[in-house]
mmCIF file of C-alpha atoms and ligand atoms in Angstrom:
data_model
loop_
_atom_site.group_PDB
_atom_site.id
_atom_site.type_symbol
_atom_site.label_atom_id
_atom_site.label_comp_id
_atom_site.label_asym_id
_atom_site.label_seq_id
_atom_site.Cartn_x
_atom_site.Cartn_y
_atom_site.Cartn_z
ATOM 1 C CA MET A 5 -7.516 -9.539 26.529
ATOM 2 C CA SER A 6 -10.722 -11.331 25.011
ATOM 3 C CA GLU A 7 -12.055 -8.277 23.269
ATOM 4 C CA ARG A 8 -10.464 -6.704 20.044
ATOM 5 C CA ILE A 9 -9.696 -2.956 20.249
ATOM 6 C CA PHE A 10 -9.333 -0.312 17.616
ATOM 7 C CA ASN A 11 -6.060 -0.764 15.868
ATOM 8 C CA PHE A 12 -4.727 2.198 14.083
ATOM 9 C CA SER A 13 -1.303 0.646 13.239
ATOM 10 C CA ALA A 14 0.371 1.661 10.031
ATOM 11 C CA GLY A 15 1.240 -1.889 9.099
ATOM 12 C CA PRO A 16 0.775 -4.766 9.413
ATOM 13 C CA ALA A 17 -2.645 -3.417 10.045
ATOM 14 C CA VAL A 18 -6.290 -4.331 10.873
ATOM 15 C CA LEU A 19 -7.850 -6.926 8.679
ATOM 16 C CA PRO A 20 -11.629 -7.452 8.111
ATOM 17 C CA GLU A 21 -13.159 -9.591 10.757
ATOM 18 C CA SER A 22 -14.818 -11.919 8.214
ATOM 19 C CA VAL A 23 -11.504 -12.641 6.739
ATOM 20 C CA LEU A 24 -10.003 -13.570 10.149
ATOM 21 C CA ARG A 25 -12.808 -15.850 10.825
ATOM 22 C CA ALA A 26 -12.420 -17.454 7.435
ATOM 23 C CA ALA A 27 -8.552 -17.825 8.137
ATOM 24 C CA GLN A 28 -9.294 -19.441 11.458
ATOM 25 C CA GLU A 29 -11.340 -22.039 9.744
ATOM 26 C CA ALA A 30 -8.923 -22.571 6.721
ATOM 27 C CA ILE A 31 -5.872 -22.967 9.005
ATOM 28 C CA TRP A 32 -7.735 -25.873 10.626
ATOM 29 C CA ASN A 33 -9.237 -27.359 7.292
ATOM 30 C CA LEU A 34 -9.203 -25.828 3.884
ATOM 31 C CA ALA A 35 -12.444 -26.188 1.865
ATOM 32 C CA ASP A 36 -13.188 -29.509 3.548
ATOM 33 C CA SER A 37 -10.013 -31.172 2.248
ATOM 34 C CA GLY A 38 -9.043 -32.334 5.845
ATOM 35 C CA ILE A 39 -5.790 -30.311 5.560
ATOM 36 C CA GLY A 40 -5.130 -26.760 6.657
ATOM 37 C CA VAL A 41 -4.186 -24.043 4.274
ATOM 38 C CA LEU A 42 -0.724 -23.855 5.892
ATOM 39 C CA GLU A 43 -0.191 -27.529 5.186
ATOM 40 C CA HIS A 44 -1.212 -27.913 1.614
ATOM 41 C CA SER A 45 1.146 -28.335 -1.352
ATOM 42 C CA HIS A 46 1.456 -25.223 -3.448
ATOM 43 C CA ARG A 47 1.164 -27.493 -6.456
ATOM 44 C CA GLY A 48 -1.985 -29.355 -5.325
ATOM 45 C CA PRO A 49 -5.590 -28.821 -6.534
ATOM 46 C CA GLU A 50 -6.782 -26.891 -3.358
ATOM 47 C CA PHE A 51 -3.993 -24.401 -3.406
ATOM 48 C CA THR A 52 -4.260 -23.983 -7.237
ATOM 49 C CA LYS A 53 -7.765 -23.081 -6.670
ATOM 50 C CA VAL A 54 -6.937 -20.395 -4.013
ATOM 51 C CA ILE A 55 -4.353 -18.769 -6.160
ATOM 52 C CA GLU A 56 -6.482 -18.824 -9.364
ATOM 53 C CA GLU A 57 -9.476 -17.426 -7.497
ATOM 54 C CA ALA A 58 -7.213 -14.717 -5.883
ATOM 55 C CA GLU A 59 -5.894 -13.600 -9.231
ATOM 56 C CA ALA A 60 -9.405 -13.731 -10.818
ATOM 57 C CA ASN A 61 -10.887 -11.456 -8.100
ATOM 58 C CA CYS A 62 -8.050 -9.171 -8.328
ATOM 59 C CA ARG A 63 -8.583 -8.764 -12.038
ATOM 60 C CA GLU A 64 -12.228 -8.254 -11.640
ATOM 61 C CA LEU A 65 -11.855 -5.659 -8.813
ATOM 62 C CA ALA A 66 -9.440 -3.507 -10.756
ATOM 63 C CA SER A 67 -10.592 -4.377 -14.432
ATOM 64 C CA ILE A 68 -6.952 -5.401 -14.990
ATOM 65 C CA PRO A 69 -6.393 -5.792 -18.802
ATOM 66 C CA ASP A 70 -5.150 -9.064 -20.281
ATOM 67 C CA ASP A 71 -1.889 -7.698 -21.168
ATOM 68 C CA TYR A 72 -1.008 -7.245 -17.608
ATOM 69 C CA ALA A 73 0.365 -9.889 -15.108
ATOM 70 C CA VAL A 74 -0.791 -10.304 -11.671
ATOM 71 C CA LEU A 75 1.937 -11.596 -9.464
ATOM 72 C CA PHE A 76 2.262 -12.681 -5.691
ATOM 73 C CA LEU A 77 5.964 -12.244 -4.711
ATOM 74 C CA GLN A 78 8.078 -11.964 -1.537
ATOM 75 C CA GLY A 79 10.467 -9.539 -0.297
ATOM 76 C CA GLY A 80 8.090 -6.658 0.416
ATOM 77 C CA ALA A 81 7.860 -3.217 -1.457
ATOM 78 C CA SER A 82 11.576 -2.845 -0.341
ATOM 79 C CA LEU A 83 12.639 -5.657 -2.675
ATOM 80 C CA GLN A 84 10.543 -4.065 -5.484
ATOM 81 C CA PHE A 85 12.596 -0.820 -5.023
ATOM 82 C CA ALA A 86 15.550 -2.797 -6.389
ATOM 83 C CA MET A 87 13.871 -5.320 -8.501
ATOM 84 C CA LEU A 88 11.905 -2.779 -10.623
ATOM 85 C CA ALA A 89 15.188 -0.964 -11.448
ATOM 86 C CA MET A 90 17.067 -4.153 -12.330
ATOM 87 C CA ASN A 91 14.313 -5.026 -14.753
ATOM 88 C CA LEU A 92 13.181 -1.778 -16.300
ATOM 89 C CA LEU A 93 16.391 0.408 -16.085
ATOM 90 C CA PRO A 94 18.784 -0.527 -18.810
ATOM 91 C CA SER A 95 22.466 0.458 -18.452
ATOM 92 C CA GLY A 96 22.843 4.022 -19.734
ATOM 93 C CA ALA A 97 19.246 5.010 -19.336
ATOM 94 C CA THR A 98 17.718 7.307 -16.608
ATOM 95 C CA ALA A 99 14.749 6.756 -14.469
ATOM 96 C CA ASP A 100 12.711 9.791 -13.060
ATOM 97 C CA TYR A 101 11.531 9.640 -9.533
ATOM 98 C CA VAL A 102 9.163 11.978 -7.590
ATOM 99 C CA ASN A 103 10.318 12.352 -3.997
ATOM 100 C CA THR A 104 7.321 12.711 -1.750
ATOM 101 C CA GLY A 105 8.567 11.174 1.416
ATOM 102 C CA SER A 106 10.699 8.482 3.233
ATOM 103 C CA TRP A 107 9.484 5.560 0.978
ATOM 104 C CA SER A 108 10.237 7.579 -2.129
ATOM 105 C CA LYS A 109 13.688 8.242 -0.813
ATOM 106 C CA LYS A 110 14.323 4.603 -0.215
ATOM 107 C CA ALA A 111 13.094 3.761 -3.669
ATOM 108 C CA ILE A 112 15.425 6.391 -5.166
ATOM 109 C CA ALA A 113 18.372 5.220 -3.011
ATOM 110 C CA GLU A 114 17.986 1.571 -4.498
ATOM 111 C CA ALA A 115 17.627 2.590 -8.011
ATOM 112 C CA LYS A 116 20.850 4.773 -7.678
ATOM 113 C CA LYS A 117 22.701 1.689 -7.016
ATOM 114 C CA LEU A 118 21.656 0.324 -10.364
ATOM 115 C CA GLY A 119 21.629 3.308 -12.604
ATOM 116 C CA THR A 120 21.085 6.918 -13.202
ATOM 117 C CA VAL A 121 18.150 8.608 -11.310
ATOM 118 C CA HIS A 122 16.711 12.074 -12.028
ATOM 119 C CA VAL A 123 14.662 13.377 -9.146
ATOM 120 C CA ALA A 124 11.827 15.120 -11.134
ATOM 121 C CA GLY A 125 10.070 16.777 -8.381
ATOM 122 C CA THR A 126 10.171 16.831 -4.404
ATOM 123 C CA SER A 127 8.304 18.137 -1.464
ATOM 124 C CA GLU A 128 11.158 17.749 0.883
ATOM 125 C CA ASP A 129 11.544 21.557 1.439
ATOM 126 C CA GLU A 130 8.339 21.514 3.571
ATOM 127 C CA GLY A 131 8.910 18.290 5.239
ATOM 128 C CA PHE A 132 6.756 16.420 2.793
ATOM 129 C CA GLY A 133 3.663 18.001 3.676
ATOM 130 C CA TYR A 134 2.330 18.336 0.238
ATOM 131 C CA ILE A 135 2.297 16.659 -3.166
ATOM 132 C CA PRO A 136 4.226 18.771 -5.678
ATOM 133 C CA GLY A 137 2.052 20.556 -8.380
ATOM 134 C CA ASN A 138 2.402 19.615 -11.963
ATOM 135 C CA ASP A 139 4.373 22.745 -12.864
ATOM 136 C CA ALA A 140 7.051 21.844 -10.232
ATOM 137 C CA ILE A 141 7.857 18.462 -11.823
ATOM 138 C CA ARG A 142 10.605 18.420 -14.522
ATOM 139 C CA TRP A 143 11.038 15.159 -16.337
ATOM 140 C CA SER A 144 14.388 14.185 -17.878
ATOM 141 C CA ASN A 145 14.770 13.703 -21.536
ATOM 142 C CA ALA A 146 13.397 10.099 -22.493
ATOM 143 C CA PRO A 147 13.353 8.442 -18.944
ATOM 144 C CA ALA A 148 13.123 4.614 -19.059
ATOM 145 C CA TYR A 149 10.329 4.922 -16.405
ATOM 146 C CA VAL A 150 8.874 7.466 -13.995
ATOM 147 C CA HIS A 151 8.257 6.491 -10.347
ATOM 148 C CA TYR A 152 6.019 7.830 -7.638
ATOM 149 C CA THR A 153 4.587 6.930 -4.268
ATOM 150 C CA SER A 154 0.777 7.214 -4.453
ATOM 151 C CA ASN A 155 0.239 7.527 -0.596
ATOM 152 C CA ASN A 156 2.968 8.616 1.704
ATOM 153 C CA THR A 157 2.505 6.374 4.823
ATOM 154 C CA ILE A 158 4.776 8.427 7.148
ATOM 155 C CA ALA A 159 4.077 12.088 6.102
ATOM 156 C CA GLY A 160 0.277 11.403 5.621
ATOM 157 C CA THR A 161 0.011 12.781 2.092
ATOM 158 C CA GLN A 162 -1.571 11.216 -1.006
ATOM 159 C CA TRP A 163 -1.829 11.782 -4.700
ATOM 160 C CA HIS A 164 -5.327 12.849 -5.684
ATOM 161 C CA ARG A 165 -4.611 13.107 -9.428
ATOM 162 C CA ASP A 166 -2.846 11.054 -12.042
ATOM 163 C CA LEU A 167 0.924 11.707 -12.202
ATOM 164 C CA PRO A 168 1.460 14.044 -15.074
ATOM 165 C CA ALA A 169 3.929 11.519 -16.811
ATOM 166 C CA PRO A 170 5.347 11.989 -20.239
ATOM 167 C CA SER A 171 3.394 10.063 -22.853
ATOM 168 C CA ALA A 172 4.420 6.549 -23.622
ATOM 169 C CA VAL A 173 6.779 6.453 -20.563
ATOM 170 C CA PRO A 174 5.765 3.598 -18.293
ATOM 171 C CA VAL A 175 4.576 4.847 -14.806
ATOM 172 C CA VAL A 176 5.687 2.840 -11.920
ATOM 173 C CA CYS A 177 3.890 3.150 -8.708
ATOM 174 C CA ASP A 178 4.532 2.252 -5.183
ATOM 175 C CA ALA A 179 0.908 1.784 -3.902
ATOM 176 C CA SER A 180 1.736 -0.056 -0.694
ATOM 177 C CA SER A 181 -0.367 2.037 1.547
ATOM 178 C CA ASP A 182 -3.468 2.849 -0.681
ATOM 179 C CA ILE A 183 -3.798 0.060 -3.172
ATOM 180 C CA PHE A 184 -7.399 -0.756 -3.698
ATOM 181 C CA SER A 185 -8.589 1.874 -1.402
ATOM 182 C CA ARG A 186 -10.169 3.686 -4.511
ATOM 183 C CA PRO A 187 -10.691 2.765 -8.133
ATOM 184 C CA ILE A 188 -7.523 2.575 -10.229
ATOM 185 C CA ASP A 189 -7.132 2.705 -14.183
ATOM 186 C CA VAL A 190 -4.396 -0.052 -14.280
ATOM 187 C CA SER A 191 -3.914 0.721 -18.107
ATOM 188 C CA LYS A 192 -2.386 4.077 -17.212
ATOM 189 C CA TYR A 193 0.467 2.132 -15.538
ATOM 190 C CA GLY A 194 3.480 -0.014 -16.269
ATOM 191 C CA LEU A 195 4.064 -1.493 -12.932
ATOM 192 C CA ILE A 196 2.132 -1.283 -9.634
ATOM 193 C CA TYR A 197 3.422 -2.713 -6.448
ATOM 194 C CA ALA A 198 2.347 -2.985 -2.854
ATOM 195 C CA GLY A 199 3.394 -4.883 0.303
ATOM 196 C CA ALA A 200 0.213 -6.543 1.343
ATOM 197 C CA GLN A 201 0.332 -5.542 5.033
ATOM 198 C CA LYS A 202 -1.354 -2.324 4.959
ATOM 199 C CA ASN A 203 -4.466 -2.766 2.646
ATOM 200 C CA LEU A 204 -4.427 -6.297 1.431
ATOM 201 C CA GLY A 205 -3.454 -9.012 3.899
ATOM 202 C CA PRO A 206 -0.569 -10.219 6.047
ATOM 203 C CA SER A 207 3.074 -9.276 5.660
ATOM 204 C CA GLY A 208 5.119 -11.642 3.506
ATOM 205 C CA VAL A 209 3.513 -11.272 0.277
ATOM 206 C CA THR A 210 3.813 -8.495 -2.316
ATOM 207 C CA LEU A 211 1.338 -7.753 -5.032
ATOM 208 C CA VAL A 212 2.845 -6.776 -8.284
ATOM 209 C CA ILE A 213 0.703 -5.803 -11.363
ATOM 210 C CA ILE A 214 2.867 -5.342 -14.463
ATOM 211 C CA ARG A 215 2.380 -4.892 -18.175
ATOM 212 C CA LYS A 216 3.830 -7.959 -19.538
ATOM 213 C CA ASP A 217 5.901 -6.567 -22.375
ATOM 214 C CA LEU A 218 7.989 -4.412 -19.854
ATOM 215 C CA ALA A 219 9.287 -7.717 -18.327
ATOM 216 C CA GLU A 220 11.105 -8.400 -21.512
ATOM 217 C CA ARG A 221 13.528 -5.404 -20.728
ATOM 218 C CA ALA A 222 15.390 -7.380 -18.089
ATOM 219 C CA PRO A 223 18.894 -8.581 -18.984
ATOM 220 C CA ASP A 224 19.373 -12.418 -19.270
ATOM 221 C CA THR A 225 22.157 -12.060 -16.678
ATOM 222 C CA LEU A 226 19.786 -11.047 -13.981
ATOM 223 C CA PRO A 227 19.243 -13.949 -11.373
ATOM 224 C CA THR A 228 16.111 -15.751 -12.198
ATOM 225 C CA MET A 229 14.217 -15.079 -9.054
ATOM 226 C CA LEU A 230 14.719 -11.358 -9.700
ATOM 227 C CA GLN A 231 13.201 -11.346 -13.232
ATOM 228 C CA TYR A 232 9.601 -10.555 -13.574
ATOM 229 C CA ARG A 233 9.370 -12.674 -16.569
ATOM 230 C CA THR A 234 10.036 -15.753 -14.473
ATOM 231 C CA HIS A 235 7.185 -15.222 -12.189
ATOM 232 C CA ILE A 236 4.981 -14.226 -15.160
ATOM 233 C CA LYS A 237 5.870 -17.491 -16.900
ATOM 234 C CA GLU A 238 5.307 -19.641 -13.820
ATOM 235 C CA GLY A 239 2.122 -17.966 -12.570
ATOM 236 C CA SER A 240 3.907 -16.844 -9.375
ATOM 237 C CA LEU A 241 4.764 -20.663 -8.756
ATOM 238 C CA PHE A 242 8.463 -20.699 -9.746
ATOM 239 C CA ASN A 243 9.270 -21.476 -6.405
ATOM 240 C CA THR A 244 7.079 -21.858 -3.198
ATOM 241 C CA PRO A 245 5.031 -18.900 -2.883
ATOM 242 C CA PRO A 246 3.723 -17.393 0.240
ATOM 243 C CA THR A 247 0.726 -19.551 0.297
ATOM 244 C CA PHE A 248 -0.947 -18.346 3.405
ATOM 245 C CA GLY A 249 -0.375 -14.707 2.231
ATOM 246 C CA VAL A 250 -1.887 -15.613 -0.989
ATOM 247 C CA PHE A 251 -4.981 -17.132 0.769
ATOM 248 C CA MET A 252 -5.398 -14.076 2.912
ATOM 249 C CA ILE A 253 -5.150 -11.671 -0.063
ATOM 250 C CA GLY A 254 -7.700 -13.820 -1.767
ATOM 251 C CA GLU A 255 -10.174 -13.474 1.048
ATOM 252 C CA VAL A 256 -9.615 -9.612 1.273
ATOM 253 C CA PHE A 257 -10.394 -9.485 -2.428
ATOM 254 C CA LYS A 258 -13.710 -11.346 -1.761
ATOM 255 C CA TRP A 259 -14.357 -8.921 1.196
ATOM 256 C CA LEU A 260 -13.658 -5.972 -1.047
ATOM 257 C CA LYS A 261 -16.224 -7.255 -3.789
ATOM 258 C CA SER A 262 -18.841 -7.433 -0.764
ATOM 259 C CA GLN A 263 -18.106 -3.830 0.021
ATOM 260 C CA GLY A 264 -19.199 -2.709 -3.465
ATOM 261 C CA GLY A 265 -15.810 -3.139 -4.960
ATOM 262 C CA LEU A 266 -13.259 -0.285 -5.245
ATOM 263 C CA ALA A 267 -15.822 2.379 -5.679
ATOM 264 C CA GLY A 268 -17.759 1.172 -2.613
ATOM 265 C CA VAL A 269 -14.648 1.159 -0.332
ATOM 266 C CA GLN A 270 -13.676 4.421 -1.609
ATOM 267 C CA LYS A 271 -17.006 6.044 -0.314
ATOM 268 C CA HIS A 272 -16.372 4.373 3.120
ATOM 269 C CA ASN A 273 -12.604 5.638 3.171
ATOM 270 C CA GLU A 274 -13.640 9.263 2.325
ATOM 271 C CA ALA A 275 -16.423 9.089 5.010
ATOM 272 C CA LYS A 276 -13.962 7.699 7.470
ATOM 273 C CA ALA A 277 -11.181 10.158 6.879
ATOM 274 C CA LYS A 278 -13.629 13.037 7.097
ATOM 275 C CA ILE A 279 -14.728 12.051 10.699
ATOM 276 C CA ILE A 280 -11.189 12.501 11.891
ATOM 277 C CA TYR A 281 -10.033 15.478 9.684
ATOM 278 C CA ASP A 282 -13.263 17.333 10.792
ATOM 279 C CA ALA A 283 -12.446 16.621 14.365
ATOM 280 C CA VAL A 284 -8.843 17.866 14.125
ATOM 281 C CA GLU A 285 -9.946 20.879 12.279
ATOM 282 C CA ALA A 286 -12.563 21.851 14.822
ATOM 283 C CA SER A 287 -10.093 21.188 17.748
ATOM 284 C CA PRO A 288 -8.192 24.395 19.235
ATOM 285 C CA MET A 289 -5.442 22.022 20.401
ATOM 286 C CA PHE A 290 -4.640 19.762 17.367
ATOM 287 C CA ARG A 291 -3.610 20.542 13.819
ATOM 288 C CA GLY A 292 -3.292 18.352 10.738
ATOM 289 C CA THR A 293 0.360 18.250 9.369
ATOM 290 C CA ALA A 294 -0.573 17.702 5.629
ATOM 291 C CA ARG A 295 -1.722 20.611 3.237
ATOM 292 C CA PRO A 296 -5.505 20.156 2.747
ATOM 293 C CA ASP A 297 -5.349 19.434 -0.985
ATOM 294 C CA SER A 298 -2.688 16.704 -0.297
ATOM 295 C CA ARG A 299 -4.118 14.853 2.739
ATOM 296 C CA SER A 300 -4.158 11.148 2.849
ATOM 297 C CA LEU A 301 -7.282 9.184 3.373
ATOM 298 C CA MET A 302 -5.272 6.281 4.757
ATOM 299 C CA ASN A 303 -2.834 7.988 7.229
ATOM 300 C CA ILE A 304 -4.125 10.943 9.186
ATOM 301 C CA CYS A 305 -1.162 12.830 10.779
ATOM 302 C CA PHE A 306 -1.712 15.582 13.422
ATOM 303 C CA ARG A 307 0.142 17.314 16.129
ATOM 304 C CA GLY A 308 -0.584 18.740 19.554
ATOM 305 C CA PRO A 309 0.699 21.952 20.791
ATOM 306 C CA ASP A 310 3.855 20.402 22.501
ATOM 307 C CA GLU A 311 5.352 16.888 22.896
ATOM 308 C CA ASP A 312 4.141 16.563 26.514
ATOM 309 C CA THR A 313 0.511 17.203 25.410
ATOM 310 C CA GLU A 314 1.001 14.564 22.737
ATOM 311 C CA LYS A 315 2.283 12.161 25.264
ATOM 312 C CA ARG A 316 -0.877 12.710 27.476
ATOM 313 C CA PHE A 317 -3.114 12.346 24.524
ATOM 314 C CA LEU A 318 -1.528 8.963 23.379
ATOM 315 C CA ALA A 319 -1.900 7.867 26.991
ATOM 316 C CA ALA A 320 -5.587 8.886 27.150
ATOM 317 C CA ALA A 321 -6.029 7.035 23.787
ATOM 318 C CA LYS A 322 -4.596 3.911 25.112
ATOM 319 C CA GLU A 323 -6.843 4.219 28.089
ATOM 320 C CA ALA A 324 -9.840 4.510 25.590
ATOM 321 C CA ARG A 325 -8.594 1.318 23.988
ATOM 322 C CA LEU A 326 -7.320 3.161 20.786
ATOM 323 C CA SER A 327 -4.057 1.555 19.829
ATOM 324 C CA GLY A 328 -1.199 2.533 17.412
ATOM 325 C CA LEU A 329 -1.612 6.305 17.225
ATOM 326 C CA LYS A 330 1.909 7.250 17.748
ATOM 327 C CA GLY A 331 3.416 8.842 14.695
ATOM 328 C CA HIS A 332 6.369 7.499 12.798
ATOM 329 C CA ARG A 333 9.603 7.855 14.915
ATOM 330 C CA SER A 334 10.925 10.064 12.108
ATOM 331 C CA VAL A 335 8.261 12.548 12.332
ATOM 332 C CA GLY A 336 6.652 12.324 15.888
ATOM 333 C CA GLY A 337 2.989 13.551 16.590
ATOM 334 C CA MET A 338 0.111 11.322 15.987
ATOM 335 C CA ARG A 339 -0.891 9.212 13.010
ATOM 336 C CA ALA A 340 -4.190 7.463 12.497
ATOM 337 C CA SER A 341 -3.769 4.641 9.941
ATOM 338 C CA ILE A 342 -7.329 3.964 8.673
ATOM 339 C CA TYR A 343 -6.852 1.535 5.872
ATOM 340 C CA ASN A 344 -9.858 -0.329 4.051
ATOM 341 C CA ALA A 345 -10.555 -2.604 6.902
ATOM 342 C CA PHE A 346 -10.486 -0.183 9.661
ATOM 343 C CA PRO A 347 -14.113 0.328 10.990
ATOM 344 C CA ALA A 348 -15.826 3.731 10.997
ATOM 345 C CA ALA A 349 -16.730 3.223 14.722
ATOM 346 C CA GLY A 350 -12.985 3.599 15.429
ATOM 347 C CA CYS A 351 -12.950 6.854 13.562
ATOM 348 C CA THR A 352 -15.723 8.132 15.615
ATOM 349 C CA ALA A 353 -14.222 7.038 18.897
ATOM 350 C CA LEU A 354 -10.824 8.897 17.915
ATOM 351 C CA ALA A 355 -12.906 12.002 16.866
ATOM 352 C CA ASN A 356 -14.654 11.915 20.189
ATOM 353 C CA LEU A 357 -11.513 11.691 22.040
ATOM 354 C CA ILE A 358 -9.975 14.566 20.094
ATOM 355 C CA ALA A 359 -12.989 16.773 20.890
ATOM 356 C CA SER A 360 -13.119 15.976 24.624
ATOM 357 C CA PHE A 361 -9.361 16.001 25.295
ATOM 358 C CA ARG A 362 -8.224 18.684 27.816
HETATM 359 C C1 PLP B 418 5.259 0.212 4.255
HETATM 360 C C2 PLP B 418 5.814 0.707 2.879
HETATM 361 C C3 PLP B 418 6.879 0.280 2.208
HETATM 362 C C4 PLP B 418 7.756 -0.837 2.842
HETATM 363 O O1 PLP B 418 7.142 -2.072 2.570
HETATM 364 P P1 PLP B 418 7.850 -3.425 3.060
HETATM 365 O O2 PLP B 418 6.823 -4.452 2.528
HETATM 366 O O3 PLP B 418 7.953 -3.403 4.546
HETATM 367 O O4 PLP B 418 9.074 -3.562 2.295
HETATM 368 C C5 PLP B 418 7.080 0.826 1.015
HETATM 369 N N1 PLP B 418 6.485 1.792 0.444
HETATM 370 C C6 PLP B 418 5.359 2.299 1.232
HETATM 371 C C7 PLP B 418 4.629 3.557 0.601
HETATM 372 C C8 PLP B 418 5.058 1.812 2.369
HETATM 373 O O5 PLP B 418 3.925 2.371 3.068
#
């Protein structure tokens, strides 16, 4: 197939076309060096420029304060589930987690292997279809940190307010599926992490933004690669970083700047999600699964009247060249993932299908 189609995949996901074109060129010949980006030494001047620019653009986009480090790591968000607890949860202390879906549960399970976890709030009672209210969250006494998942990729819910964290307790956020989809005040966080493959680039690179003093909490016995301070000290170059992923993230940051930065991309994202939610609401056949005040702008989950109709809808979508709309295997139904790079025209195409499907 020579033409590209609308790709609603939850991750790895669609990337901006201009970024893919730049990558095509850079794989062949990076910045007129005569060597492709995949073939350059991570210590040479060409890649040094790539990683320095990527970090600078990241800092500019989110106005990241100087006392925070920006790291490009490996192992995905899933390694962060363990690594953050290894570094930030001293023995004898408790970490508080809000459980809003499958990824929160995985983060909790990893932390439990390493220390004491208190689940401060949960929406599991209603299949994770909402974000718990502030009055339903009970923090423990003096937690080492509090952790939440800002966007729940599988249930299709998203926090639309700050976590009501106890003062002076570091807030740790798994932002894998909504990072840089809207403005973010980094100074309110201790640590933000995200696998790149949803909103930032290809799989294989993980963005970590960490307040530097928190890295000093790690015990010296922790293996070197698992200490944040190693990567802070070496500027993500302790070992060979995922060079292509860093290049791609850097290109996505440039693209984000061209979209009016995070405020600009937020406007696009709100308009895009509205196209689909409006169509679902207007349809007598489909219904959204998330409570309206908790709906995600990134992952729109909806159901049909029965599984057979859903199957036929997914077949019709495929016919209309709309790919990746099947809901996560754990919840069924449909899910339209419309991260930053997903085009508005694809949202309109889906809305039209929802309206015309019989
Ligand atoms: C996809 C996802 C993960 C897992 O990311 P990996 O990079 O595959 O480890 C974790 N958290 C959230 C919210 C996700 O969407």
